[in-house]
């Protein structure tokens, strides 16, 4: 019988401990995770919009400490998914880009939060059994 290296043991233990997740509610499975929102930058962006009726490009850039290019790319991905809306207008002669969370975006964020809560709930018993 081959002796497992520590990394193999860790991977094996992680795999075995993840097995109950497959038997649990769909909200706690990896397949239910919205990868579009799960990415850290987009999660920050959608969370900021959930806390405000709308935010300008400049406000989001400052709040999230993002570059113009990164904010544009991430916002476009969320807009293409229908999670946020983007309105471009002029205030006087100054262009202003406003972002807002759509109903679909709010629902997606709520599903994401429910998924993470279910995952945390599932992991708490595993943490208790691993202490022994």
Tab-separated table of C-alpha atoms in Angstrom:
chain	number	residue	atom	x	y	z
A	1	UNK	CA	0.000	0.000	0.000
A	2	UNK	CA	1.379	3.419	-0.980
A	3	UNK	CA	1.869	5.970	1.756
A	4	UNK	CA	0.033	9.224	1.093
A	5	UNK	CA	2.012	12.434	1.146
A	6	UNK	CA	0.669	15.201	3.432
A	7	UNK	CA	-0.726	17.139	0.429
A	8	UNK	CA	-2.492	13.998	-0.848
A	9	UNK	CA	-3.928	13.406	2.617
A	10	UNK	CA	-5.167	16.987	2.746
A	11	UNK	CA	-6.785	16.677	-0.698
A	12	UNK	CA	-8.312	13.321	0.248
A	13	UNK	CA	-9.676	14.717	3.512
A	14	UNK	CA	-11.049	17.769	1.713
A	15	UNK	CA	-12.732	15.533	-0.847
A	16	UNK	CA	-14.225	13.259	1.803
A	17	UNK	CA	-15.444	16.217	3.857
A	18	UNK	CA	-17.089	17.707	0.776
A	19	UNK	CA	-19.147	14.581	0.086
A	20	UNK	CA	-22.030	15.608	2.395
A	21	UNK	CA	-22.394	18.786	0.332
A	22	UNK	CA	-23.477	16.740	-2.680
A	23	UNK	CA	-26.296	15.204	-0.649
A	24	UNK	CA	-27.451	18.533	0.770
A	25	UNK	CA	-29.788	21.142	-0.658
A	26	UNK	CA	-28.933	22.468	-4.129
A	27	UNK	CA	-28.105	25.865	-2.579
A	28	UNK	CA	-25.087	24.273	-0.881
A	29	UNK	CA	-23.600	22.667	-3.996
A	30	UNK	CA	-20.805	24.099	-6.082
A	31	UNK	CA	-23.045	23.961	-9.153
A	32	UNK	CA	-25.414	26.468	-7.523
A	33	UNK	CA	-22.657	29.042	-7.072
A	34	UNK	CA	-22.972	32.031	-9.404
A	35	UNK	CA	-19.394	32.378	-10.627
A	36	UNK	CA	-20.153	35.762	-12.152
A	37	UNK	CA	-20.886	37.202	-8.702
A	38	UNK	CA	-18.406	35.004	-6.836
A	39	UNK	CA	-15.422	36.814	-8.357
A	40	UNK	CA	-14.193	39.248	-5.685
A	41	UNK	CA	-14.248	42.443	-7.745
A	42	UNK	CA	-17.725	41.848	-9.153
A	43	UNK	CA	-19.018	40.827	-5.715
A	44	UNK	CA	-17.733	44.132	-4.322
A	45	UNK	CA	-19.348	46.043	-7.174
A	46	UNK	CA	-22.747	44.365	-6.909
A	47	UNK	CA	-22.683	44.653	-3.086
A	48	UNK	CA	-21.989	48.388	-3.287
A	49	UNK	CA	-24.914	48.812	-5.673
A	50	UNK	CA	-27.157	46.762	-3.369
A	51	UNK	CA	-26.477	49.295	-0.614
A	52	UNK	CA	-27.245	52.367	-2.767
A	53	UNK	CA	-30.036	53.205	-5.221
A	54	UNK	CA	-27.369	54.102	-7.804
A	55	UNK	CA	-23.716	55.090	-7.958
A	56	UNK	CA	-21.737	56.981	-10.557
A	57	UNK	CA	-18.663	55.540	-12.221
A	58	UNK	CA	-16.501	57.944	-10.184
A	59	UNK	CA	-18.206	57.006	-6.915
A	60	UNK	CA	-17.743	53.282	-7.567
A	61	UNK	CA	-14.142	53.800	-8.629
A	62	UNK	CA	-13.356	55.670	-5.404
A	63	UNK	CA	-15.397	53.387	-3.141
A	64	UNK	CA	-13.902	50.169	-4.526
A	65	UNK	CA	-10.413	51.561	-5.240
A	66	UNK	CA	-10.495	50.255	-8.807
A	67	UNK	CA	-8.858	51.476	-11.986
A	68	UNK	CA	-11.035	52.863	-14.786
A	69	UNK	CA	-10.277	49.867	-16.995
A	70	UNK	CA	-10.989	47.227	-14.367
A	71	UNK	CA	-14.235	48.883	-13.296
A	72	UNK	CA	-15.364	49.172	-16.926
A	73	UNK	CA	-14.640	45.515	-17.689
A	74	UNK	CA	-16.278	44.154	-14.530
A	75	UNK	CA	-19.325	46.424	-14.832
A	76	UNK	CA	-19.781	45.395	-18.468
A	77	UNK	CA	-19.840	41.709	-17.483
A	78	UNK	CA	-22.514	42.370	-14.859
A	79	UNK	CA	-24.475	44.529	-17.296
A	80	UNK	CA	-24.355	41.831	-20.003
A	81	UNK	CA	-25.758	39.359	-17.461
A	82	UNK	CA	-28.585	41.783	-16.688
A	83	UNK	CA	-27.455	42.237	-13.079
A	84	UNK	CA	-26.808	45.978	-13.306
A	85	UNK	CA	-28.005	48.801	-15.505
A	86	UNK	CA	-25.832	51.544	-16.914
A	87	UNK	CA	-27.193	54.956	-17.837
A	88	UNK	CA	-25.001	57.516	-19.585
A	89	UNK	CA	-26.089	61.139	-19.538
A	90	UNK	CA	-24.761	64.656	-19.259
A	91	UNK	CA	-24.949	66.936	-16.244
A	92	UNK	CA	-24.378	70.276	-17.882
A	93	UNK	CA	-21.476	69.490	-20.185
A	94	UNK	CA	-20.030	66.778	-17.971
A	95	UNK	CA	-20.686	63.142	-18.917
A	96	UNK	CA	-22.000	61.014	-16.064
A	97	UNK	CA	-22.311	57.231	-16.016
A	98	UNK	CA	-24.720	55.866	-13.405
A	99	UNK	CA	-24.975	52.233	-12.367
A	100	UNK	CA	-27.860	50.600	-10.523
A	101	UNK	CA	-28.674	47.068	-9.426
A	102	UNK	CA	-31.492	45.494	-11.450
A	103	UNK	CA	-34.188	43.225	-10.029
A	104	UNK	CA	-32.363	40.262	-11.598
A	105	UNK	CA	-29.125	41.431	-9.986
A	106	UNK	CA	-30.746	41.756	-6.571
A	107	UNK	CA	-32.250	38.254	-6.929
A	108	UNK	CA	-28.872	36.843	-8.010
A	109	UNK	CA	-27.160	38.456	-5.017
A	110	UNK	CA	-29.822	37.073	-2.671
A	111	UNK	CA	-29.312	33.574	-4.137
A	112	UNK	CA	-25.553	33.976	-3.734
A	113	UNK	CA	-25.874	35.051	-0.095
A	114	UNK	CA	-28.285	32.157	0.598
A	115	UNK	CA	-25.792	29.763	-1.001
A	116	UNK	CA	-22.946	31.068	1.161
A	117	UNK	CA	-25.104	30.896	4.312
A	118	UNK	CA	-26.012	27.278	3.489
A	119	UNK	CA	-22.343	26.483	2.922
A	120	UNK	CA	-21.377	28.023	6.273
A	121	UNK	CA	-24.162	26.106	7.998
A	122	UNK	CA	-22.942	22.871	6.389
A	123	UNK	CA	-19.327	23.530	7.349
A	124	UNK	CA	-19.993	24.231	11.052
A	125	UNK	CA	-20.689	20.552	11.897
A	126	UNK	CA	-17.596	19.530	9.909
A	127	UNK	CA	-15.471	21.979	11.884
A	128	UNK	CA	-16.776	20.537	15.167
A	129	UNK	CA	-16.019	16.931	14.131
A	130	UNK	CA	-12.507	17.815	12.922
A	131	UNK	CA	-11.506	19.238	16.334
A	132	UNK	CA	-11.503	15.819	17.948
